[in-house]
mmCIF file of C-alpha atoms and ligand atoms in Angstrom:
data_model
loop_
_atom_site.group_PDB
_atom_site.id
_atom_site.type_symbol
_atom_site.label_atom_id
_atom_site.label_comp_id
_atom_site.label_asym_id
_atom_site.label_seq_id
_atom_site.Cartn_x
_atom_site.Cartn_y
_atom_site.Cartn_z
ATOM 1 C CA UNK A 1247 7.397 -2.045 -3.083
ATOM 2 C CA UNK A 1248 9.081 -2.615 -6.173
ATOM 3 C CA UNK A 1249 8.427 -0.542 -9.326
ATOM 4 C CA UNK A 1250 7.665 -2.214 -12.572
ATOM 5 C CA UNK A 1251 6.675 0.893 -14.283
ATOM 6 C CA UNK A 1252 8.600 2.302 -17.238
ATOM 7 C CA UNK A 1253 8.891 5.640 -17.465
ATOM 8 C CA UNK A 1254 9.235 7.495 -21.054
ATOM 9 C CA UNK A 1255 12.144 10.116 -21.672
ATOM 10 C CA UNK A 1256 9.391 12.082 -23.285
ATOM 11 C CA UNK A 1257 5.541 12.165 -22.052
ATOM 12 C CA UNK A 1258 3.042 11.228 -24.574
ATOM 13 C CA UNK A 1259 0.356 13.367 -23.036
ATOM 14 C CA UNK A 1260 2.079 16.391 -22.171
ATOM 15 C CA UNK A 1261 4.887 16.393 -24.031
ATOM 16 C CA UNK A 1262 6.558 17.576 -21.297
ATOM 17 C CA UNK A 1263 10.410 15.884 -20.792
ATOM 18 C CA UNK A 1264 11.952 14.699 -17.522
ATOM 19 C CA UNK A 1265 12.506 17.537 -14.726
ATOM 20 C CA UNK A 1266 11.383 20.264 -17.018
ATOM 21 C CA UNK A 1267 10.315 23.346 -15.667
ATOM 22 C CA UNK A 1268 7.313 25.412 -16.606
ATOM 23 C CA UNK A 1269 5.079 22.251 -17.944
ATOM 24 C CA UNK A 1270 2.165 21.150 -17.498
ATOM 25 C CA UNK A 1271 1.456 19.211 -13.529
ATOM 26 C CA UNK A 1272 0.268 16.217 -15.508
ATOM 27 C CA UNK A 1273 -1.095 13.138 -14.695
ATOM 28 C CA UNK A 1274 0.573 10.365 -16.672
ATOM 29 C CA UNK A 1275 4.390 12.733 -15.398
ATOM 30 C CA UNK A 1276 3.241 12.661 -11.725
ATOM 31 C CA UNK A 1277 2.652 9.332 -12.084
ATOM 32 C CA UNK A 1278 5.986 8.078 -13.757
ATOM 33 C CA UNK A 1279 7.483 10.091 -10.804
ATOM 34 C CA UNK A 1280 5.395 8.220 -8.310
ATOM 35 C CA UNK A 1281 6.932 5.146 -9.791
ATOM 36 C CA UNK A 1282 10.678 6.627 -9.465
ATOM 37 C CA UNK A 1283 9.828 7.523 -5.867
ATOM 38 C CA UNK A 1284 8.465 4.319 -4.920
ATOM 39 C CA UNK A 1285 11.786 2.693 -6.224
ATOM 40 C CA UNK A 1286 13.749 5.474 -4.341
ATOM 41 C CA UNK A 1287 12.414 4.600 -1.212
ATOM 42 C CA UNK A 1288 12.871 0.452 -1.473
ATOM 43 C CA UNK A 1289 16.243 1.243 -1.912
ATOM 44 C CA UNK A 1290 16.578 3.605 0.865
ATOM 45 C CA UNK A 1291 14.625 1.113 3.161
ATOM 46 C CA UNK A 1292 16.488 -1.929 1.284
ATOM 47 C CA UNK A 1293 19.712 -1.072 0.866
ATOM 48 C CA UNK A 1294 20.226 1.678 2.768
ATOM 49 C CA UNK A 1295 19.128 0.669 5.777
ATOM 50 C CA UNK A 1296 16.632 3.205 6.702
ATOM 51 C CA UNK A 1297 13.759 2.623 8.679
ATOM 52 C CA UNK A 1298 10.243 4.271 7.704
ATOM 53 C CA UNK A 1299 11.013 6.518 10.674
ATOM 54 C CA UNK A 1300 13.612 8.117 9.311
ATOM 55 C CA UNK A 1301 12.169 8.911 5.899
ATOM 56 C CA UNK A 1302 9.511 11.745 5.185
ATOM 57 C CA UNK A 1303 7.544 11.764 1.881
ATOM 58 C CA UNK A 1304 5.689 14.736 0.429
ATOM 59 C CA UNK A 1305 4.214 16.046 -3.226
ATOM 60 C CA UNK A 1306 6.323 18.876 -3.391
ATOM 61 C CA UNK A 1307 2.995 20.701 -4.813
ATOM 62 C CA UNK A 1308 3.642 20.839 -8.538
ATOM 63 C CA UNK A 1309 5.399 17.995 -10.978
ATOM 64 C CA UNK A 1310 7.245 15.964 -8.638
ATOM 65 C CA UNK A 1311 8.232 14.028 -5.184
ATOM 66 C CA UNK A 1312 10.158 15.508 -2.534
ATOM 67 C CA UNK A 1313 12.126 12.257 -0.393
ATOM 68 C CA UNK A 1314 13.076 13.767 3.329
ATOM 69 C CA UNK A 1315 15.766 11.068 4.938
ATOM 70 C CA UNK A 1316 16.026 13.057 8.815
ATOM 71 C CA UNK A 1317 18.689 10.555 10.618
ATOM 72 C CA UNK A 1318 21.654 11.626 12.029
ATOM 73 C CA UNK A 1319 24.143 9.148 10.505
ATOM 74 C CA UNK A 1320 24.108 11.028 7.773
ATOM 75 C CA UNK A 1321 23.706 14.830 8.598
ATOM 76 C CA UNK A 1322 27.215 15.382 7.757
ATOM 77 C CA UNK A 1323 26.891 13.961 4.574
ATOM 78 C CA UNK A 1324 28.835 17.113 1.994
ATOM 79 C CA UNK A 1325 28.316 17.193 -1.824
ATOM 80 C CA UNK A 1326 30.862 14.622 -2.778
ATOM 81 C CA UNK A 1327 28.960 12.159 -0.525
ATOM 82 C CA UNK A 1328 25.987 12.805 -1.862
ATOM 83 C CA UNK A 1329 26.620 12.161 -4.861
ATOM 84 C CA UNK A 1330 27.932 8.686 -4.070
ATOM 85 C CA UNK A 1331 24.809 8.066 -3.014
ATOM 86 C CA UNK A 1332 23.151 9.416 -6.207
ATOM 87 C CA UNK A 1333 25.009 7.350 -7.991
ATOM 88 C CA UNK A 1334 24.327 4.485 -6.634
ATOM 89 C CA UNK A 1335 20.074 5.370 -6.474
ATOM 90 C CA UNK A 1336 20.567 6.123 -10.292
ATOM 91 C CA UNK A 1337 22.544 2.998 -11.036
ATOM 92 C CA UNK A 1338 25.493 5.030 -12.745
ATOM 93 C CA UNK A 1339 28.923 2.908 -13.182
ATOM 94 C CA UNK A 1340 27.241 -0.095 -12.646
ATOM 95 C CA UNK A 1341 29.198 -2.912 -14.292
ATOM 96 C CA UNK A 1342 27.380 -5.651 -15.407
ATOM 97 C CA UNK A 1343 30.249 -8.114 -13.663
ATOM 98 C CA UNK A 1344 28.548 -7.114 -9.992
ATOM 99 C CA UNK A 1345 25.874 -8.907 -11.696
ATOM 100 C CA UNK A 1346 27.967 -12.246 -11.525
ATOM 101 C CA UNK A 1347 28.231 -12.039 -15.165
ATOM 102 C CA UNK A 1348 31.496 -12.371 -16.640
ATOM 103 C CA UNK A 1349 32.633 -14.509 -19.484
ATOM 104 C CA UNK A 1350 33.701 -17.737 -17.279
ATOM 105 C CA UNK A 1351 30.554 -17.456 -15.406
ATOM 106 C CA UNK A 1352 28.786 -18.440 -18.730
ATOM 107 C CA UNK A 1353 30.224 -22.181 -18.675
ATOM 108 C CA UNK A 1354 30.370 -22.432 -14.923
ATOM 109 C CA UNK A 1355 27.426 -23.753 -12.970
ATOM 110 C CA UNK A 1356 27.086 -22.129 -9.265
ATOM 111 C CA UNK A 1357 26.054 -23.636 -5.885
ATOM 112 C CA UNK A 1358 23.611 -23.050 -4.457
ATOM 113 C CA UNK A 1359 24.096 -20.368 -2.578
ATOM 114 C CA UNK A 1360 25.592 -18.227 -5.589
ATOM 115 C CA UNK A 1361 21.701 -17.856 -6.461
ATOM 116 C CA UNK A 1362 21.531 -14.326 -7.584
ATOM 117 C CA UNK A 1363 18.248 -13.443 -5.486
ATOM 118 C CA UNK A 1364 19.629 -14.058 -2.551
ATOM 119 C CA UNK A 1365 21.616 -11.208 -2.787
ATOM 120 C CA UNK A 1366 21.244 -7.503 -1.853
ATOM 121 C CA UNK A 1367 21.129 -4.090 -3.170
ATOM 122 C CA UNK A 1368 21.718 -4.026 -7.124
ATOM 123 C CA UNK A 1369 22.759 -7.493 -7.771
ATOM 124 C CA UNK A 1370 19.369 -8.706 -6.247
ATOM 125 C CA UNK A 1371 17.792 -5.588 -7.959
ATOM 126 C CA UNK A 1372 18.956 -6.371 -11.453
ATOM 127 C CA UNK A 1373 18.600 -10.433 -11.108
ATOM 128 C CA UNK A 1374 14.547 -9.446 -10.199
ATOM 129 C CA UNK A 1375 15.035 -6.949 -12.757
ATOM 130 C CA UNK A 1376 15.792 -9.360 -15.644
ATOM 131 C CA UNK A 1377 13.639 -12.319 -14.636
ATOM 132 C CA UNK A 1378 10.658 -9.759 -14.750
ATOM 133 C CA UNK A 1379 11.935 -8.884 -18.404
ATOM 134 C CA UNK A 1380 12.285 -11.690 -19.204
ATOM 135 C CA UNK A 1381 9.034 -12.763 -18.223
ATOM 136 C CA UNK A 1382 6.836 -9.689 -19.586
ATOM 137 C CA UNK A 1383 9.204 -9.398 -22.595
ATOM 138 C CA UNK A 1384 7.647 -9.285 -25.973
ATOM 139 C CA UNK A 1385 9.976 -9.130 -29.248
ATOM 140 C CA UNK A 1386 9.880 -5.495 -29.484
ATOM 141 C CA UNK A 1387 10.771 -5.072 -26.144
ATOM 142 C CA UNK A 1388 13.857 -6.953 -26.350
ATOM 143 C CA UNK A 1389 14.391 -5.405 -30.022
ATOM 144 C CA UNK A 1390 14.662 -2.151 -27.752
ATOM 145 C CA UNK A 1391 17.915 -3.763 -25.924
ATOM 146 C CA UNK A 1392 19.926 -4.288 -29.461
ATOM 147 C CA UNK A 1393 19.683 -7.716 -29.409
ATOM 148 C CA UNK A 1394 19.358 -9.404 -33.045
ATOM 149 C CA UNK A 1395 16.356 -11.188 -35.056
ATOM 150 C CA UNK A 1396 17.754 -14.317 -34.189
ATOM 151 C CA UNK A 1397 18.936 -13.783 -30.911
ATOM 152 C CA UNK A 1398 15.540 -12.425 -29.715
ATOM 153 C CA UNK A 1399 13.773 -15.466 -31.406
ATOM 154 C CA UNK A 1400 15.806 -17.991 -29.084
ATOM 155 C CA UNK A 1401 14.834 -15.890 -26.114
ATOM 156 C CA UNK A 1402 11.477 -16.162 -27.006
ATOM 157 C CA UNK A 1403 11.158 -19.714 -27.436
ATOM 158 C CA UNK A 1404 13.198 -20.581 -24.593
ATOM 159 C CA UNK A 1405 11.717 -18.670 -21.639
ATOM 160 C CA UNK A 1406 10.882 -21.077 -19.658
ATOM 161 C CA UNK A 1407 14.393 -22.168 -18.964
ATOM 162 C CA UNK A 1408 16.127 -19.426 -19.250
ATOM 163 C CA UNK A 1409 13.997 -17.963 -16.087
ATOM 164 C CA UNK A 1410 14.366 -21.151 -14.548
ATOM 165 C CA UNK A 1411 17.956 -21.199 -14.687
ATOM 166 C CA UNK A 1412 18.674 -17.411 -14.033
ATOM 167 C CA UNK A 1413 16.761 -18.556 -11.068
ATOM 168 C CA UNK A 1414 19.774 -20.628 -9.867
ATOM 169 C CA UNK A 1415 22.724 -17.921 -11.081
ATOM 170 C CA UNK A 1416 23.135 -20.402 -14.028
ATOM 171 C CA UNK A 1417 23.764 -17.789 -17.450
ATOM 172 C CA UNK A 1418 24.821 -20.177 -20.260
ATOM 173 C CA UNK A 1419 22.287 -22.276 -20.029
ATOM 174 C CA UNK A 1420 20.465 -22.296 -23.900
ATOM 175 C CA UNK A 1421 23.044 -22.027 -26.789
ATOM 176 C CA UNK A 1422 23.019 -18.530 -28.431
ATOM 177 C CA UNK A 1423 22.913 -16.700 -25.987
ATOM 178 C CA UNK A 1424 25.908 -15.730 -25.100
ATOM 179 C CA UNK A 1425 28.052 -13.071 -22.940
ATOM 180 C CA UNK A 1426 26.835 -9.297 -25.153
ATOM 181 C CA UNK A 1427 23.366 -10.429 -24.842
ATOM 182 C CA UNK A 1428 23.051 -11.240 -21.196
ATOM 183 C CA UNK A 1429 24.982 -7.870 -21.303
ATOM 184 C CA UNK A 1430 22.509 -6.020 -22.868
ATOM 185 C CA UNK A 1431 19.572 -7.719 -20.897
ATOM 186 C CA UNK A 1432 21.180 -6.733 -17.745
ATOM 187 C CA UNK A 1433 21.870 -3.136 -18.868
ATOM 188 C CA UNK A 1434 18.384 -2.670 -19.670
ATOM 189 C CA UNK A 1435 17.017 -3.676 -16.824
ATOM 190 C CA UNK A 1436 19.537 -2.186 -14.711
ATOM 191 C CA UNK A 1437 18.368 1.152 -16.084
ATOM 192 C CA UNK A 1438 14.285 -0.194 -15.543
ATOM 193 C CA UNK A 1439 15.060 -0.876 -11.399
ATOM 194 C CA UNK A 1440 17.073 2.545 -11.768
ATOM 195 C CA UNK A 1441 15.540 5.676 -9.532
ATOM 196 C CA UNK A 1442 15.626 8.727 -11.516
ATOM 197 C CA UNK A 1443 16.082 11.401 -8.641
ATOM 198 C CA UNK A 1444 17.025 14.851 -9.315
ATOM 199 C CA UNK A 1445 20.797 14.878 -9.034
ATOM 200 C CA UNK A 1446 20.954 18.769 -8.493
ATOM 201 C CA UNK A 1447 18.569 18.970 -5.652
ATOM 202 C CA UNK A 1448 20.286 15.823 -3.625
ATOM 203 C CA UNK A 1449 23.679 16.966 -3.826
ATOM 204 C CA UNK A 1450 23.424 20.796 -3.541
ATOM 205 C CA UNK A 1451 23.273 21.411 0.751
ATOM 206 C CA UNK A 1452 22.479 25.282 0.301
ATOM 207 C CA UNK A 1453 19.178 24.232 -1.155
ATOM 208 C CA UNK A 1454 15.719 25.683 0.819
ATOM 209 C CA UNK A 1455 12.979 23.403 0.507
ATOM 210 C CA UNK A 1456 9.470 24.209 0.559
ATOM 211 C CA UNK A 1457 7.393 23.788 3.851
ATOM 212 C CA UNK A 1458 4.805 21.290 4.328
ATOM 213 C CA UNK A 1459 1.510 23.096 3.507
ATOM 214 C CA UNK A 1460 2.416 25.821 1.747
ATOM 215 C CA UNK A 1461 1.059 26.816 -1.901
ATOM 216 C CA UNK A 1462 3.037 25.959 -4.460
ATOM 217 C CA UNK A 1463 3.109 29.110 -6.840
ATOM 218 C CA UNK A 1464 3.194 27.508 -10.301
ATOM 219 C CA UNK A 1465 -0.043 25.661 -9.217
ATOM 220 C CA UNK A 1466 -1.980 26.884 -6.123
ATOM 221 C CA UNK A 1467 -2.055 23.108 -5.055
ATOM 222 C CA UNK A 1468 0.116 22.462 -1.499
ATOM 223 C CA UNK A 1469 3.114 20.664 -0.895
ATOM 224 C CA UNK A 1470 1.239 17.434 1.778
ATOM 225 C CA UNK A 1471 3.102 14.849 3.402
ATOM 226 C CA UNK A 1472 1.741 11.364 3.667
ATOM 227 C CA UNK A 1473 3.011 8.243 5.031
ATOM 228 C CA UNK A 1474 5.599 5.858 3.286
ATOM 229 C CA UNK A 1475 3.914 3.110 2.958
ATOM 230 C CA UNK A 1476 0.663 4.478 1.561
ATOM 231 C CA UNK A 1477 2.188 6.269 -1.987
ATOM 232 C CA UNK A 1478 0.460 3.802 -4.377
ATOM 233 C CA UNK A 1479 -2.794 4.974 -3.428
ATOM 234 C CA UNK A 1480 -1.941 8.913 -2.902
ATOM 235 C CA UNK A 1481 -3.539 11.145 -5.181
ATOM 236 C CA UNK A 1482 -1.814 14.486 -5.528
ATOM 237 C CA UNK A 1483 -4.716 15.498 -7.688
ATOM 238 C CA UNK A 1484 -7.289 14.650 -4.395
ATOM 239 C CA UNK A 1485 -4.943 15.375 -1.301
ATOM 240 C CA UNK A 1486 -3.055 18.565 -2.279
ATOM 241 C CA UNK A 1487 -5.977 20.880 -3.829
ATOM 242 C CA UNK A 1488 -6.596 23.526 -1.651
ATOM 243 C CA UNK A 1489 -9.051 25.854 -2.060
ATOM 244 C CA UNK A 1490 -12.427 23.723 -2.401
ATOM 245 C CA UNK A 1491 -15.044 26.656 -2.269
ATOM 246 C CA UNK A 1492 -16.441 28.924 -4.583
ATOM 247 C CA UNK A 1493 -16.012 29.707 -8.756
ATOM 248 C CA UNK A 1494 -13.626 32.139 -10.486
ATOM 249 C CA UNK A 1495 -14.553 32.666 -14.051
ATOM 250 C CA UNK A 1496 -11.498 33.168 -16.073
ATOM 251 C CA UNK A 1497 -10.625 33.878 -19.618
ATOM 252 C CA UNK A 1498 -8.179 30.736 -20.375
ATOM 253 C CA UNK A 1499 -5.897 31.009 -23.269
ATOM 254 C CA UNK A 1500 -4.545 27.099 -23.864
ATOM 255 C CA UNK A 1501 -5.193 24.433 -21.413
ATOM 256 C CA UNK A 1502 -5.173 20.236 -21.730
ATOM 257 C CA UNK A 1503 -7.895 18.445 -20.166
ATOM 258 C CA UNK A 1504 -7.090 17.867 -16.327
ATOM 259 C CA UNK A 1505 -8.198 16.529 -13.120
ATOM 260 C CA UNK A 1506 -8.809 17.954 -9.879
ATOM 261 C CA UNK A 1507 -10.513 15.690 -7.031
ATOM 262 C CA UNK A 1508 -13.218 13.885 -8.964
ATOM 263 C CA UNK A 1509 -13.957 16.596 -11.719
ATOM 264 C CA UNK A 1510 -12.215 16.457 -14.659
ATOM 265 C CA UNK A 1511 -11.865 19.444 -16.982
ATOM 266 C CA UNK A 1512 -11.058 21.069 -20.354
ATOM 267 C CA UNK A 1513 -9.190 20.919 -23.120
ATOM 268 C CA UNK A 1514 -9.816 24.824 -23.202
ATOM 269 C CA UNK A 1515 -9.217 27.203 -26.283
ATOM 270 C CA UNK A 1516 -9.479 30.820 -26.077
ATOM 271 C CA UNK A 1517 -12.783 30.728 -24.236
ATOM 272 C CA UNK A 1518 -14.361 32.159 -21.063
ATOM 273 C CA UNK A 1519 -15.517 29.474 -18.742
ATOM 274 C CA UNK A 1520 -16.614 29.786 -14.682
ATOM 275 C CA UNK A 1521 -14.451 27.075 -12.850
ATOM 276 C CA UNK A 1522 -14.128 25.794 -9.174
ATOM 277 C CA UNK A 1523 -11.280 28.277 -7.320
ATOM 278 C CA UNK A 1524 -9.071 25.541 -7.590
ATOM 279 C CA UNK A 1525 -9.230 24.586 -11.236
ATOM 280 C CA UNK A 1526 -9.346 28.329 -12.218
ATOM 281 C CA UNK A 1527 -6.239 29.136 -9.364
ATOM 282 C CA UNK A 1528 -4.414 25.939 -11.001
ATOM 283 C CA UNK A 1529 -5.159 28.048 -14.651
ATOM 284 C CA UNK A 1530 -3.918 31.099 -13.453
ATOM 285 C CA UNK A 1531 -0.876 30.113 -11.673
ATOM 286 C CA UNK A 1532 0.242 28.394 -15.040
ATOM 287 C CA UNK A 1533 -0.173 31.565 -16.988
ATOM 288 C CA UNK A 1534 -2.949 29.584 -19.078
ATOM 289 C CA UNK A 1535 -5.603 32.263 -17.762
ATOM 290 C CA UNK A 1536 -6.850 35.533 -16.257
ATOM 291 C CA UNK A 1537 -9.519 36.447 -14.070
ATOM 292 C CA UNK A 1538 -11.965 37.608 -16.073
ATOM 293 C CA UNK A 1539 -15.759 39.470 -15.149
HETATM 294 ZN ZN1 LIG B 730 3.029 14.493 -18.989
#
């Protein structure tokens, strides 16, 4: 379980921007937050050390992921420690010499066993990280790291050994590309194979968190646990939808198009339309609608 995905500081379909309140529970934002949870919980199995056991994952019943780690090694964790661990998930501080990369590295060549994937925790992280750049990367993708014209055209036509080498831990292997642009490769996809949790909610220990099947009152859908290991298939469109009888007709002000289950509905303008209780309950939770005769 490794997330590729990318996920945009700013959604194209909703508009909405990263833990935002009030928005829209859409589906391209619940997904980009699937792909931070999935990435969340290879670390915590990964690096971490956690078995599935230990961990608990639920849709917390509107825009997000809620990531329950119940072992107790760490129930004494405070703030401070928390935070550590934040850090770490989020990738902040990272230097890109724990990546083996330093200027001598460039004209050294390493044994064997200096091979960057076998590694753990972020130096195997970003070394997967890059070769999968690398790999996918077309030129405005690397334009998006800072590299130059000519830099990015030597990357492109060299490929093929450049993954071969980073394969072996070997950085200088084609000429012109040098120590800032391995740099800025690295950062980049350190931030890619980066989890982007909720750095409030982690380190705060006063925090109440909502029960497992209970509404959610900015939605009417339920917060619903599933198990680890089956979160690329989960649908919280499908599984958390509660109310699956009967129509409400409601008067609905503004909404996008959405999905619930297998039905998909609107966009809505300032019209009257009857809708399945859980479509119109979604409405009216948002403030996007009123019951209407
Ligand atoms: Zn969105």
């Amino acid at each position: 379980m490794t997330g590729k995905g990318f996920t945009p500081s700013k959604c194209p379909v909703c508009g909405g921007e990263k833990f935002e309140v009030n928005t829209w529970p859409c589906e391209v934002c619940l997904n980009s937050a699937k792909t931070e949870t999935v990435k969340l919980l290879d670390m915590l199995m990964r690096d971490f050390g956690f078995s599935e056991k230990d961990i608990r994952v639920f849709f917390s019943g509107h825009r997000g992921y809620h990531v329950h780690v119940e072992s107790e090694a760490i129930r004494t964790l405070d703030a401070i420690a928390r935070k550590e661990i934040v850090d770490y998930v989020t990738g902040l501080g990272l230097d890109v010499f724990f990546y083996g990369l330093t200027k001598r590295s460039l004209r050294e060549t390493p044994s064997s066993q200096a091979s960057p994937l076998s590694k753990l925790g972020w130096r195997k992280r970003v070394a997967l990280g890059m070769q999968n750049f690398i790999l996918n990367a077309k030129e405005e993708d690397l334009k998006k790291t800072g590299l130059k014209k000519n830099v990015i055209k030597t990357i492109l036509s060299n490929k093929d050994i450049i993954l071969k080498n980073l394969n072996k831990g070997i950085w200088g292997a084609v000429r012109g590309i040098g120590f800032e642009t391995w740099r800025k490769i690295a950062q980049h996809s350190a931030k890619l194979q980066s989890a982007k949790i909720d750095t409030v909610v982690t380190t705060d220990i006063h925090r109440l968190i909502r029960l497992t099947d209970t509404l959610h009152g900015k939605t009417g859908l339920k917060k619903v646990e599933f198990p680890v290991s089956t979160i690329e298939d989960f649908d919280p469109f499908k599984r958390a939808v509660v109310f699956k009888t009967g129509a409400v007709t409601v008067l609905v002000s503004d909404a996008p198009e959405f999905r619930l289950g297998d039905e998909v509905f609107g966009p809505y303008k300032k019209q009257k339309v009857e809708l399945p209780t859980a479509a119109a309950m979604l409405l009216v939770c948002k403030g996007r609608a009123e019951v209407t005769e």
